[in-house]
Short mmCIF file of C-alpha atoms and ligand atoms in Angstrom, two decimals:
data_model
loop_
_atom_site.label_atom_id
_atom_site.label_comp_id
_atom_site.label_asym_id
_atom_site.label_seq_id
_atom_site.Cartn_x
_atom_site.Cartn_y
_atom_site.Cartn_z
CA MET R 1 -22.59 9.55 8.14
CA THR R 2 -20.73 6.39 7.17
CA ARG R 3 -17.91 5.76 9.61
CA ILE R 4 -14.74 4.00 8.43
CA LEU R 5 -11.99 2.71 10.70
CA VAL R 6 -8.62 2.95 8.94
CA THR R 7 -5.90 0.86 10.58
CA GLY R 8 -2.45 2.15 9.62
CA GLY R 9 -4.13 5.43 8.72
CA THR R 10 -1.05 7.58 9.36
CA GLY R 11 1.07 5.47 6.99
CA TYR R 12 1.78 6.10 3.32
CA THR R 13 -1.22 4.57 1.53
CA GLY R 14 -3.36 4.92 4.65
CA SER R 15 -2.97 8.69 4.94
CA HIS R 16 -3.76 9.26 1.27
CA THR R 17 -6.85 7.07 1.59
CA CYS R 18 -8.02 9.02 4.68
CA VAL R 19 -7.79 12.27 2.69
CA GLU R 20 -9.90 10.83 -0.14
CA LEU R 21 -12.44 9.34 2.31
CA ILE R 22 -12.90 12.65 4.10
CA GLN R 23 -13.22 14.50 0.81
CA GLU R 24 -15.91 12.03 -0.23
CA GLY R 25 -17.88 12.74 2.95
CA TYR R 26 -16.96 9.74 5.08
CA GLU R 27 -16.19 9.99 8.79
CA VAL R 28 -12.71 8.59 9.37
CA ILE R 29 -11.32 7.06 12.52
CA ILE R 30 -7.62 6.26 12.43
CA MET R 31 -5.92 3.55 14.43
CA ASP R 32 -2.14 3.36 14.28
CA ASN R 33 0.68 2.41 16.65
CA LEU R 34 2.95 5.00 14.97
CA TYR R 35 5.68 2.36 14.59
CA ASN R 36 6.43 3.54 11.07
CA SER R 37 4.72 6.94 10.98
CA THR R 38 4.04 10.04 13.03
CA ASP R 39 0.93 11.74 14.40
CA VAL R 40 2.04 14.94 12.58
CA VAL R 41 0.30 13.25 9.59
CA LEU R 42 -3.01 13.99 11.35
CA ASN R 43 -2.28 17.73 11.14
CA ARG R 44 -1.32 17.35 7.48
CA ILE R 45 -4.61 15.56 6.78
CA GLU R 46 -6.37 18.43 8.49
CA GLU R 47 -4.46 20.98 6.41
CA ILE R 48 -5.57 19.26 3.22
CA THR R 49 -9.18 18.46 4.14
CA GLY R 50 -10.11 20.85 6.94
CA VAL R 51 -10.96 17.85 9.13
CA LYS R 52 -8.75 16.27 11.78
CA PRO R 53 -9.69 12.60 12.03
CA LYS R 54 -10.31 10.99 15.39
CA PHE R 55 -7.17 9.08 16.30
CA TYR R 56 -6.39 6.08 18.50
CA LYS R 57 -2.77 5.21 19.16
CA THR R 58 -3.39 1.50 19.46
CA ASP R 59 -1.47 -1.61 18.55
CA LEU R 60 -3.19 -4.52 16.81
CA LEU R 61 -1.79 -6.80 19.46
CA ASP R 62 -3.74 -4.91 22.14
CA ILE R 63 -7.15 -6.52 21.77
CA GLU R 64 -8.66 -4.48 24.62
CA GLY R 65 -7.50 -1.33 22.90
CA LEU R 66 -9.25 -2.50 19.72
CA ARG R 67 -12.43 -3.21 21.71
CA THR R 68 -12.35 0.34 23.07
CA ILE R 69 -12.40 1.76 19.55
CA PHE R 70 -15.45 -0.33 18.62
CA LYS R 71 -17.19 0.43 21.94
CA GLU R 72 -16.75 4.15 21.49
CA ASN R 73 -17.67 4.26 17.80
CA THR R 74 -20.18 2.50 15.56
CA ILE R 75 -17.95 1.40 12.66
CA ASP R 76 -19.59 0.65 9.29
CA ALA R 77 -16.46 -0.75 7.61
CA VAL R 78 -12.74 -1.21 8.16
CA ILE R 79 -9.86 -0.57 5.79
CA HIS R 80 -6.96 -2.57 7.12
CA PHE R 81 -3.52 -1.20 6.19
CA ALA R 82 -1.64 -1.70 9.46
CA GLY R 83 1.29 -4.08 9.17
CA TYR R 84 5.00 -4.44 8.78
CA LYS R 85 6.05 -4.22 5.14
CA ALA R 86 9.79 -4.64 4.57
CA VAL R 87 10.62 -7.79 2.62
CA GLY R 88 14.25 -8.07 3.76
CA GLU R 89 13.40 -7.48 7.40
CA SER R 90 10.66 -10.13 7.20
CA VAL R 91 13.26 -12.71 6.22
CA GLU R 92 15.39 -11.78 9.24
CA LYS R 93 12.55 -11.45 11.74
CA PRO R 94 9.80 -13.79 10.57
CA LEU R 95 8.24 -14.16 14.02
CA ASP R 96 7.78 -10.41 14.38
CA TYR R 97 6.05 -10.38 11.01
CA TYR R 98 3.76 -13.29 11.82
CA GLU R 99 2.96 -11.92 15.26
CA ASN R 100 2.17 -8.41 14.09
CA ASN R 101 0.62 -9.08 10.66
CA ILE R 102 -1.17 -12.32 11.49
CA ALA R 103 -1.86 -12.43 15.25
CA GLY R 104 -2.56 -8.69 15.22
CA SER R 105 -4.92 -8.95 12.26
CA ILE R 106 -6.78 -11.87 13.86
CA ASN R 107 -7.40 -9.66 16.90
CA LEU R 108 -8.92 -7.09 14.61
CA TYR R 109 -11.15 -9.64 12.85
CA GLN R 110 -12.26 -11.08 16.24
CA VAL R 111 -13.24 -7.68 17.54
CA MET R 112 -15.03 -6.82 14.28
CA LYS R 113 -17.01 -10.03 14.67
CA GLU R 114 -17.81 -9.28 18.32
CA PHE R 115 -19.22 -5.90 17.37
CA GLY R 116 -21.01 -7.10 14.24
CA CYS R 117 -18.83 -5.08 11.87
CA LYS R 118 -18.49 -7.38 8.87
CA LYS R 119 -17.12 -5.30 6.04
CA ILE R 120 -13.42 -5.09 5.41
CA VAL R 121 -11.10 -3.86 2.69
CA PHE R 122 -7.71 -5.49 3.08
CA SER R 123 -4.42 -4.10 1.86
CA SER R 124 -2.88 -7.02 -0.01
CA SER R 125 -0.10 -7.01 -2.58
CA ALA R 126 0.83 -8.23 -6.01
CA THR R 127 3.58 -10.04 -4.15
CA VAL R 128 1.07 -12.91 -3.74
CA TYR R 129 1.54 -13.77 -7.43
CA GLY R 130 5.25 -14.56 -6.92
CA ASP R 131 6.92 -14.94 -10.30
CA PRO R 132 3.89 -14.87 -12.58
CA GLN R 133 3.51 -17.33 -15.43
CA SER R 134 2.71 -14.45 -17.80
CA VAL R 135 1.71 -10.76 -17.87
CA PRO R 136 -0.63 -8.96 -17.51
CA ILE R 137 -1.51 -10.65 -14.22
CA LYS R 138 -5.14 -11.61 -13.63
CA GLU R 139 -6.69 -12.15 -10.24
CA ASP R 140 -7.22 -15.87 -10.83
CA PHE R 141 -3.51 -16.53 -11.44
CA PRO R 142 -1.89 -19.01 -9.01
CA VAL R 143 -0.53 -17.52 -5.80
CA HIS R 144 2.88 -18.22 -4.33
CA THR R 145 5.06 -16.30 -1.90
CA THR R 146 8.81 -16.17 -1.46
CA ASN R 147 9.26 -14.31 1.83
CA PRO R 148 7.46 -13.98 5.21
CA TYR R 149 6.11 -10.50 4.34
CA GLY R 150 4.40 -11.91 1.25
CA THR R 151 3.21 -14.93 3.19
CA THR R 152 1.54 -12.68 5.79
CA LYS R 153 -0.37 -10.97 2.97
CA LEU R 154 -1.47 -14.28 1.50
CA MET R 155 -2.37 -15.76 4.92
CA ASN R 156 -4.54 -12.73 5.71
CA GLU R 157 -6.30 -13.20 2.39
CA MET R 158 -6.97 -16.86 3.25
CA ILE R 159 -8.13 -16.10 6.79
CA LEU R 160 -10.55 -13.44 5.57
CA GLU R 161 -11.86 -15.71 2.82
CA ASP R 162 -12.57 -18.44 5.39
CA ILE R 163 -14.36 -15.92 7.66
CA ALA R 164 -16.55 -14.84 4.75
CA HIS R 165 -17.30 -18.41 3.79
CA ALA R 166 -18.37 -19.26 7.33
CA ASP R 167 -20.69 -16.24 7.61
CA GLU R 168 -22.21 -14.89 4.44
CA GLU R 169 -22.90 -11.51 6.00
CA TRP R 170 -19.22 -10.64 5.63
CA THR R 171 -17.85 -8.59 2.78
CA VAL R 172 -14.15 -8.98 2.11
CA LEU R 173 -12.32 -7.02 -0.56
CA LEU R 174 -8.73 -8.11 -1.06
CA LEU R 175 -6.94 -5.33 -2.92
CA ARG R 176 -3.72 -6.44 -4.52
CA TYR R 177 -1.58 -3.37 -5.02
CA PHE R 178 1.13 -3.18 -7.61
CA ASN R 179 3.88 -0.60 -6.90
CA PRO R 180 2.50 2.54 -5.23
CA ILE R 181 4.65 5.66 -5.67
CA GLY R 182 4.18 9.44 -5.79
CA ALA R 183 2.66 11.74 -3.23
CA HIS R 184 -0.33 13.98 -2.61
CA PRO R 185 -0.33 17.02 -4.97
CA SER R 186 -0.36 19.29 -1.91
CA GLY R 187 3.15 18.06 -1.05
CA LEU R 188 1.96 17.58 2.54
CA ILE R 189 1.86 13.78 2.74
CA GLY R 190 3.97 11.13 1.02
CA GLU R 191 6.20 8.14 1.63
CA VAL R 192 8.77 8.39 4.42
CA PRO R 193 10.74 5.13 4.61
CA ASN R 194 12.54 4.11 7.79
CA GLY R 195 16.33 4.26 7.16
CA ILE R 196 17.81 3.63 3.71
CA PRO R 197 14.98 2.85 1.31
CA ASN R 198 14.73 -0.54 -0.37
CA ASN R 199 12.09 0.42 -2.90
CA LEU R 200 13.01 2.09 -6.14
CA VAL R 201 11.35 5.52 -6.10
CA PRO R 202 12.11 6.41 -2.45
CA TYR R 203 15.72 5.52 -3.23
CA ILE R 204 15.80 7.66 -6.37
CA ALA R 205 14.25 10.54 -4.40
CA ARG R 206 17.21 10.45 -2.01
CA VAL R 207 19.69 10.40 -4.88
CA ALA R 208 17.87 13.42 -6.31
CA ASN R 209 18.09 15.36 -3.04
CA GLY R 210 21.73 14.44 -2.51
CA GLN R 211 21.27 12.19 0.53
CA LEU R 212 22.42 9.16 -1.46
CA GLU R 213 25.16 9.11 -4.04
CA TYR R 214 23.77 7.02 -6.91
CA LEU R 215 21.07 4.51 -7.74
CA ARG R 216 22.12 0.91 -7.75
CA VAL R 217 20.21 -0.75 -10.61
CA TRP R 218 19.66 -4.38 -9.66
CA GLY R 219 20.53 -6.12 -12.93
CA ASN R 220 20.28 -5.18 -16.64
CA ASP R 221 20.08 -8.66 -18.12
CA TYR R 222 16.39 -9.34 -17.69
CA PRO R 223 14.33 -10.08 -20.81
CA THR R 224 12.76 -6.60 -20.81
CA VAL R 225 12.85 -3.46 -22.95
CA ASP R 226 16.28 -2.35 -21.63
CA GLY R 227 17.25 -5.31 -19.46
CA THR R 228 16.11 -3.72 -16.18
CA GLY R 229 13.12 -4.88 -14.13
CA VAL R 230 9.65 -3.79 -15.22
CA ARG R 231 6.88 -2.94 -12.70
CA ASP R 232 3.42 -1.47 -12.68
CA TYR R 233 3.87 1.81 -10.78
CA ILE R 234 0.66 3.38 -9.57
CA HIS R 235 0.14 6.84 -8.16
CA VAL R 236 -0.78 6.58 -4.46
CA VAL R 237 -3.69 9.02 -4.96
CA ASP R 238 -5.12 6.72 -7.63
CA LEU R 239 -4.66 3.82 -5.23
CA ALA R 240 -6.43 5.78 -2.49
CA LYS R 241 -9.34 6.51 -4.84
CA GLY R 242 -9.52 2.77 -5.55
CA HIS R 243 -10.16 2.24 -1.86
CA ILE R 244 -13.08 4.66 -1.88
CA LYS R 245 -14.63 2.69 -4.73
CA ALA R 246 -13.93 -0.54 -2.81
CA VAL R 247 -15.62 0.78 0.34
CA GLU R 248 -18.64 1.90 -1.68
CA TYR R 249 -18.84 -1.54 -3.21
CA ALA R 250 -18.41 -3.27 0.16
CA LEU R 251 -21.24 -1.24 1.70
CA HIS R 252 -23.67 -2.65 -0.87
CA HIS R 253 -22.50 -6.22 -1.45
CA HIS R 254 -21.59 -9.44 0.35
CA GLY R 255 -18.91 -12.01 -0.32
CA VAL R 256 -15.22 -12.01 -1.26
CA GLU R 257 -13.50 -10.28 -4.17
CA LYS R 258 -9.82 -10.16 -5.09
CA ILE R 259 -8.99 -7.08 -7.10
CA ASN R 260 -5.77 -5.85 -8.72
CA LEU R 261 -5.04 -2.17 -8.30
CA GLY R 262 -2.48 -1.16 -10.88
CA THR R 263 -2.33 0.85 -14.08
CA GLY R 264 -1.84 -2.10 -16.41
CA LYS R 265 1.32 -0.48 -17.78
CA GLY R 266 4.90 -1.50 -17.00
CA TYR R 267 7.98 0.72 -16.75
CA SER R 268 11.59 -0.36 -16.47
CA VAL R 269 13.96 0.88 -13.73
CA LEU R 270 15.74 3.12 -16.25
CA GLU R 271 12.49 4.51 -17.59
CA VAL R 272 11.46 5.47 -14.07
CA LEU R 273 14.88 6.98 -13.44
CA HIS R 274 14.62 9.09 -16.59
CA ALA R 275 11.09 10.22 -15.71
CA TYR R 276 12.43 11.29 -12.30
CA GLU R 277 15.32 13.18 -13.94
CA LYS R 278 12.73 15.11 -15.91
CA ALA R 279 10.76 15.81 -12.73
CA CYS R 280 13.69 17.10 -10.70
CA GLY R 281 15.55 18.75 -13.60
CA LYS R 282 18.89 17.05 -13.01
CA GLU R 283 20.82 14.03 -14.21
CA LEU R 284 20.78 11.20 -11.66
CA PRO R 285 23.81 8.91 -11.45
CA TYR R 286 23.38 5.15 -11.41
CA GLN R 287 25.41 1.97 -11.56
CA ILE R 288 24.41 -1.42 -12.87
CA MET R 289 24.79 -4.10 -10.19
CA GLU R 290 24.07 -7.84 -9.89
CA ARG R 291 20.42 -8.91 -9.79
CA ARG R 292 18.75 -8.59 -6.37
CA PRO R 293 17.87 -12.09 -5.09
CA GLY R 294 14.14 -12.76 -5.26
CA ASP R 295 13.44 -10.09 -7.93
CA ILE R 296 11.39 -10.97 -10.99
CA ALA R 297 11.73 -9.57 -14.51
CA THR R 298 8.29 -8.17 -15.22
CA CYS R 299 5.11 -7.56 -13.29
CA TYR R 300 2.04 -5.63 -14.34
CA ALA R 301 -1.64 -5.91 -13.74
CA ASP R 302 -4.62 -6.83 -15.80
CA THR R 303 -6.94 -4.10 -14.54
CA THR R 304 -10.20 -5.28 -16.17
CA LYS R 305 -11.80 -6.46 -12.93
CA ALA R 306 -11.30 -3.18 -11.07
CA LYS R 307 -12.79 -1.33 -14.02
CA GLU R 308 -15.81 -3.65 -14.31
CA LEU R 309 -16.56 -4.24 -10.64
CA LEU R 310 -15.58 -0.92 -9.05
CA GLY R 311 -15.72 1.45 -12.00
CA TRP R 312 -12.18 2.48 -11.12
CA GLU R 313 -9.21 3.20 -13.32
CA ALA R 314 -5.88 4.87 -12.59
CA GLN R 315 -5.59 8.39 -14.01
CA TYR R 316 -2.02 9.58 -13.28
CA GLY R 317 0.93 8.78 -15.54
CA ILE R 318 4.56 8.14 -14.63
CA ASP R 319 5.55 11.81 -15.05
CA GLU R 320 3.02 12.99 -12.45
CA MET R 321 4.04 10.17 -10.14
CA CYS R 322 7.67 11.34 -10.25
CA LYS R 323 6.74 15.02 -10.09
CA THR R 324 4.64 14.64 -6.93
CA SER R 325 7.29 12.42 -5.32
CA TRP R 326 9.95 15.06 -6.00
CA ASP R 327 7.71 17.90 -4.80
CA PHE R 328 7.05 16.06 -1.51
CA THR R 329 10.76 15.22 -1.13
CA GLU R 330 11.83 18.83 -1.66
CA LYS R 331 9.23 20.17 0.76
CA ASN R 332 9.97 17.55 3.44
CA PRO R 333 13.74 16.89 3.41
CA ASN R 334 13.57 15.40 6.92
CA GLY R 335 10.31 13.52 6.44
CA ILE R 336 7.00 14.56 7.99
CA VAL R 337 8.00 16.47 11.11
C1 UD1 I 1 9.04 -4.98 -3.48
C2 UD1 I 1 8.96 -6.30 -2.83
C3 UD1 I 1 7.53 -6.75 -2.85
C4 UD1 I 1 6.68 -5.72 -2.15
C5 UD1 I 1 6.86 -4.38 -2.79
C6 UD1 I 1 6.08 -3.32 -2.04
C7 UD1 I 1 11.13 -7.36 -3.10
C8 UD1 I 1 11.89 -8.45 -3.77
N1 UD1 I 1 9.85 -7.23 -3.47
O1 UD1 I 1 8.57 -5.10 -4.81
O2 UD1 I 1 7.40 -7.99 -2.22
O3 UD1 I 1 5.33 -6.10 -2.24
O4 UD1 I 1 8.22 -4.02 -2.82
O5 UD1 I 1 6.85 -2.52 -1.26
O6 UD1 I 1 11.67 -6.65 -2.26
N2 UD1 I 1 15.38 -1.49 -7.93
C9 UD1 I 1 16.65 -1.09 -8.26
N3 UD1 I 1 17.37 -0.41 -7.31
C10 UD1 I 1 16.88 -0.13 -6.06
C11 UD1 I 1 15.57 -0.55 -5.75
C12 UD1 I 1 14.84 -1.24 -6.71
O7 UD1 I 1 17.13 -1.33 -9.34
O8 UD1 I 1 17.59 0.49 -5.27
C13 UD1 I 1 14.55 -2.20 -8.95
C14 UD1 I 1 14.15 -3.62 -8.57
O9 UD1 I 1 15.14 -4.53 -8.95
C15 UD1 I 1 12.83 -3.76 -9.31
C16 UD1 I 1 12.24 -2.36 -9.32
O10 UD1 I 1 13.36 -1.49 -9.09
O11 UD1 I 1 13.06 -4.14 -10.64
C17 UD1 I 1 11.20 -2.12 -8.24
O12 UD1 I 1 11.72 -2.49 -6.97
P1 UD1 I 1 10.97 -2.18 -5.60
O13 UD1 I 1 10.55 -0.78 -5.56
O14 UD1 I 1 11.81 -2.71 -4.49
O15 UD1 I 1 9.61 -3.03 -5.72
P2 UD1 I 1 9.42 -4.59 -6.03
O16 UD1 I 1 10.66 -5.34 -6.05
O17 UD1 I 1 8.52 -4.68 -7.23
#
């Protein structure tokens, strides 16, 4: 059986990917420090799949702990999700971000090298494109970051590319996610942000369940369909399925590939809000505010490469994304506990 180590496997995208991996017949080993998640997720994965993955509560900064995982298990490939991910926090605590996301990741790559495990799928982000020159965004567009979080994604991409250039046995897939939202159709796993959410859909979900009063719409004077920001929202289950295709590809190829995972379609903030209103069956209050510093007008993917190379395409539309988000929110008002 092919054995995959999933770092950050109890997190949002990680947990959905573990479910898809198990359902495709892979053996999954999860490593997570539970900084931003809970081990209850392991029970939820078991409820969905019938399999409880082997779990190591290990921090990326603990290199001996990483060695233990590789000593005790023959790992065929790694999917690397673990990392801090809040843009605002990264501006305030850059050292924490560089230590965890860069030094921690280097530990992982070192240990992979020591144990001869040379296949990795890395969780990157469309944030590496900065403010794109045009849309849809293609993988060969120039990269540019505007905050330490984004820089850690880009630096990891560069480090992994250099590793693969130095040793052609490596396979590195850099998956650049657009905006993952939604939850598993079972309602058992989904996104549980720490504190007040910064991202759009987790925020709307809390307005819908009454925990927050109204949505603050960051600007309505962008050159878009209704003046509000446009993004490429992708259902987290589609994203997870993209990882399965990426692992399959990595198991049979060498070299480096950068691949966008998005739907190729953009929705404005108000369009998402209205789709959510439909999903939860109530009107959701909002107020137009000033633009949020650092935001861009429009961002959506050119998805040709994922289609051609991986044979992968997103299936879910915005209504299902909002419906599954709302279902998860209703079933888990206090998060995954
Ligand atoms: C943000 C990050 C990005 C990161 C991504 C993944 C910033 C500037 N960018 O992307 O680097 O990779 O999350 O988590 O933080 N919006 C509102 N009201 C809200 C929240 C959001 O109007 O309360 C709007 C935003 O202005 C934007 C859209 O909704 O137009 C999406 O915002 P968000 O979910 O934060 O994602 P990004 O900004 O695309």
